Coordinates of N, CA and C in Angstrom, one line a residue:
M1394 N -17.7 99.3 -153.6 CA -18.2 97.9 -153.9 C -17.3 96.9 -153.2
N1395 N -16.1 97.3 -152.9 CA -15.2 96.3 -152.3 C -14.8 96.8 -150.9
G1396 N -15.7 97.6 -150.3 CA -15.4 98.1 -149.0 C -15.7 97.1 -147.9
Y1397 N -15.7 97.6 -146.7 CA -15.8 96.8 -145.5 C -17.2 96.0 -145.5
L1398 N -18.2 96.7 -145.8 CA -19.6 96.1 -145.7 C -19.7 95.0 -146.6
V1399 N -19.3 95.1 -147.9 CA -19.4 94.1 -148.9 C -18.6 92.9 -148.5
N1400 N -17.4 93.1 -148.0 CA -16.5 92.0 -147.6 C -17.1 91.3 -146.4
E1401 N -17.7 92.0 -145.4 CA -18.3 91.4 -144.3 C -19.5 90.6 -144.6
E1402 N -20.3 91.2 -145.5 CA -21.6 90.4 -145.9 C -21.2 89.2 -146.7
A1403 N -20.2 89.3 -147.5 CA -19.8 88.1 -148.3 C -19.4 87.0 -147.4
G1404 N -18.7 87.3 -146.3 CA -18.3 86.3 -145.3 C -19.5 85.7 -144.7
H1405 N -20.5 86.5 -144.3 CA -21.7 86.0 -143.7 C -22.5 85.1 -144.7
L1406 N -22.6 85.5 -145.9 CA -23.3 84.7 -146.9 C -22.6 83.4 -147.1
A1407 N -21.2 83.4 -147.2 CA -20.5 82.2 -147.4 C -20.7 81.2 -146.2
A1408 N -20.8 81.7 -145.0 CA -21.1 80.8 -143.9 C -22.5 80.2 -144.0
R1409 N -23.5 81.0 -144.4 CA -24.9 80.5 -144.6 C -24.9 79.5 -145.7
I1410 N -24.2 79.7 -146.8 CA -24.2 78.7 -147.9 C -23.5 77.4 -147.4
E1411 N -22.4 77.5 -146.7 CA -21.8 76.3 -146.2 C -22.7 75.5 -145.3
K1412 N -23.5 76.2 -144.5 CA -24.5 75.6 -143.7 C -25.6 74.9 -144.5
E1413 N -26.1 75.6 -145.5 CA -27.3 75.1 -146.2 C -26.9 74.1 -147.3
A1414 N -25.8 74.3 -148.0 CA -25.4 73.5 -149.2 C -24.5 72.3 -148.8
G1415 N -24.0 72.2 -147.7 CA -23.3 71.1 -147.3 C -21.8 71.3 -147.3
A1416 N -21.0 70.2 -147.3 CA -19.6 70.2 -147.1 C -18.8 71.0 -148.1
V1417 N -17.6 71.4 -147.7 CA -16.7 72.1 -148.6 C -16.4 71.3 -149.8
T1418 N -16.4 70.0 -149.8 CA -16.1 69.2 -150.9 C -17.1 69.3 -152.0
D1419 N -18.3 69.7 -151.7 CA -19.4 69.8 -152.7 C -19.5 71.3 -153.2
R1420 N -18.5 71.7 -153.9 CA -18.4 73.1 -154.4 C -19.5 73.4 -155.4
R1421 N -19.9 72.5 -156.2 CA -20.9 72.8 -157.2 C -22.3 73.1 -156.5
S1422 N -22.6 72.4 -155.5 CA -23.9 72.7 -154.8 C -23.8 74.1 -154.1
Q1423 N -22.6 74.4 -153.5 CA -22.4 75.7 -152.9 C -22.5 76.8 -153.9
T1424 N -21.9 76.6 -155.0 CA -21.9 77.6 -156.1 C -23.3 77.8 -156.6
S1425 N -24.0 76.8 -156.8 CA -25.4 76.8 -157.2 C -26.3 77.6 -156.2
R1426 N -26.1 77.3 -154.9 CA -26.9 78.0 -153.9 C -26.6 79.4 -153.8
A1427 N -25.3 79.8 -154.0 CA -24.9 81.2 -154.0 C -25.7 82.0 -155.1
F1428 N -25.7 81.4 -156.3 CA -26.4 82.0 -157.4 C -27.9 82.2 -157.1
E1429 N -28.5 81.1 -156.5 CA -29.9 81.2 -156.2 C -30.2 82.3 -155.2
I1430 N -29.4 82.4 -154.2 CA -29.6 83.4 -153.1 C -29.4 84.9 -153.7
V1431 N -28.3 85.1 -154.3 CA -27.9 86.4 -154.7 C -28.6 86.9 -156.0
L1432 N -28.6 86.0 -157.0 CA -29.2 86.5 -158.3 C -30.6 86.0 -158.5
N1433 N -31.1 85.1 -157.6 CA -32.4 84.6 -157.7 C -32.7 83.8 -159.0
R1434 N -31.6 83.1 -159.4 CA -31.7 82.2 -160.6 C -30.7 81.1 -160.5
P1435 N -30.9 80.0 -161.2 CA -29.9 78.9 -161.1 C -28.7 79.3 -161.9
A1436 N -27.5 78.8 -161.5 CA -26.3 79.1 -162.2 C -26.3 78.3 -163.5
Q1437 N -25.8 78.9 -164.6 CA -25.6 78.3 -165.9 C -24.5 77.3 -165.8
P1438 N -24.5 76.2 -166.6 CA -23.4 75.2 -166.6 C -22.0 75.8 -166.7
A1439 N -21.8 76.8 -167.5 CA -20.5 77.5 -167.7 C -20.1 78.2 -166.4
E1440 N -21.1 78.8 -165.7 CA -20.8 79.5 -164.5 C -20.4 78.5 -163.4
L1441 N -21.1 77.4 -163.3 CA -20.8 76.3 -162.4 C -19.4 75.8 -162.6
D1442 N -19.0 75.6 -163.9 CA -17.7 75.1 -164.2 C -16.6 76.2 -163.7
K1443 N -16.9 77.4 -164.0 CA -15.9 78.5 -163.7 C -15.7 78.7 -162.2
F1444 N -16.8 78.8 -161.5 CA -16.8 79.2 -160.1 C -16.7 78.1 -159.1
S1445 N -16.8 76.8 -159.5 CA -16.8 75.7 -158.6 C -15.4 75.2 -158.3
S1446 N -14.4 75.9 -158.8 CA -13.0 75.5 -158.6 C -12.6 75.6 -157.1
P1447 N -11.9 74.6 -156.6 CA -11.5 74.8 -155.2 C -10.6 75.9 -154.9
S1448 N -10.0 76.4 -156.0 CA -9.1 77.6 -155.8 C -9.8 78.9 -155.5
V1449 N -11.1 78.9 -155.8 CA -11.9 80.1 -155.6 C -12.6 80.0 -154.2
S1450 N -12.3 80.8 -153.3 CA -13.0 80.7 -152.0 C -14.5 81.1 -152.1
L1451 N -15.3 80.5 -151.3 CA -16.7 80.8 -151.3 C -17.0 82.3 -151.0
A1452 N -16.3 82.9 -150.1 CA -16.5 84.3 -149.8 C -16.1 85.2 -151.0
A1453 N -15.1 84.8 -151.7 CA -14.7 85.5 -152.9 C -15.8 85.4 -154.0
L1454 N -16.4 84.2 -154.1 CA -17.5 84.1 -155.1 C -18.7 85.0 -154.7
C1455 N -19.0 85.0 -153.4 CA -20.1 85.9 -152.9 C -19.8 87.3 -153.2
R1456 N -18.5 87.7 -153.0 CA -18.2 89.1 -153.3 C -18.3 89.4 -154.8
V1457 N -17.9 88.5 -155.6 CA -18.1 88.7 -157.1 C -19.5 88.8 -157.4
L1458 N -20.4 88.0 -156.9 CA -21.8 88.1 -157.2 C -22.4 89.4 -156.7
F1459 N -22.0 89.8 -155.5 CA -22.5 91.1 -155.0 C -22.1 92.3 -155.9
N1460 N -20.9 92.2 -156.5 CA -20.4 93.2 -157.3 C -20.8 93.1 -158.8
S1461 N -21.6 92.1 -159.1 CA -22.0 91.8 -160.5 C -23.1 92.8 -160.9
N1462 N -23.0 93.1 -162.2 CA -24.0 94.1 -162.8 C -25.4 93.5 -162.6
E1463 N -25.6 92.2 -162.7 CA -26.9 91.6 -162.6 C -27.5 91.8 -161.2
F1464 N -26.6 91.8 -160.2 CA -27.1 92.0 -158.8 C -27.4 93.5 -158.5
I1465 N -26.5 94.4 -159.0 CA -26.6 95.8 -158.7 C -27.9 96.4 -159.4
Y1466 N -28.1 96.0 -160.7 CA -29.2 96.6 -161.4 C -30.3 95.6 -161.6

């Protein structure tokens, strides 16, 4: 789950989200878009608060979503 393919695809998805959701300063919209693409649902307010921190890279968020139980099953 943390191999080369997942890491590479997380980077590609992060680039797509940056393109679609706007500037790096708008982390909430980027986080929201990541949830919509990967999990096909809007992010909950608690999820937005947790993952919209500037200390969490967008690629890391994508990797977490790809490895989530909700995505796998």
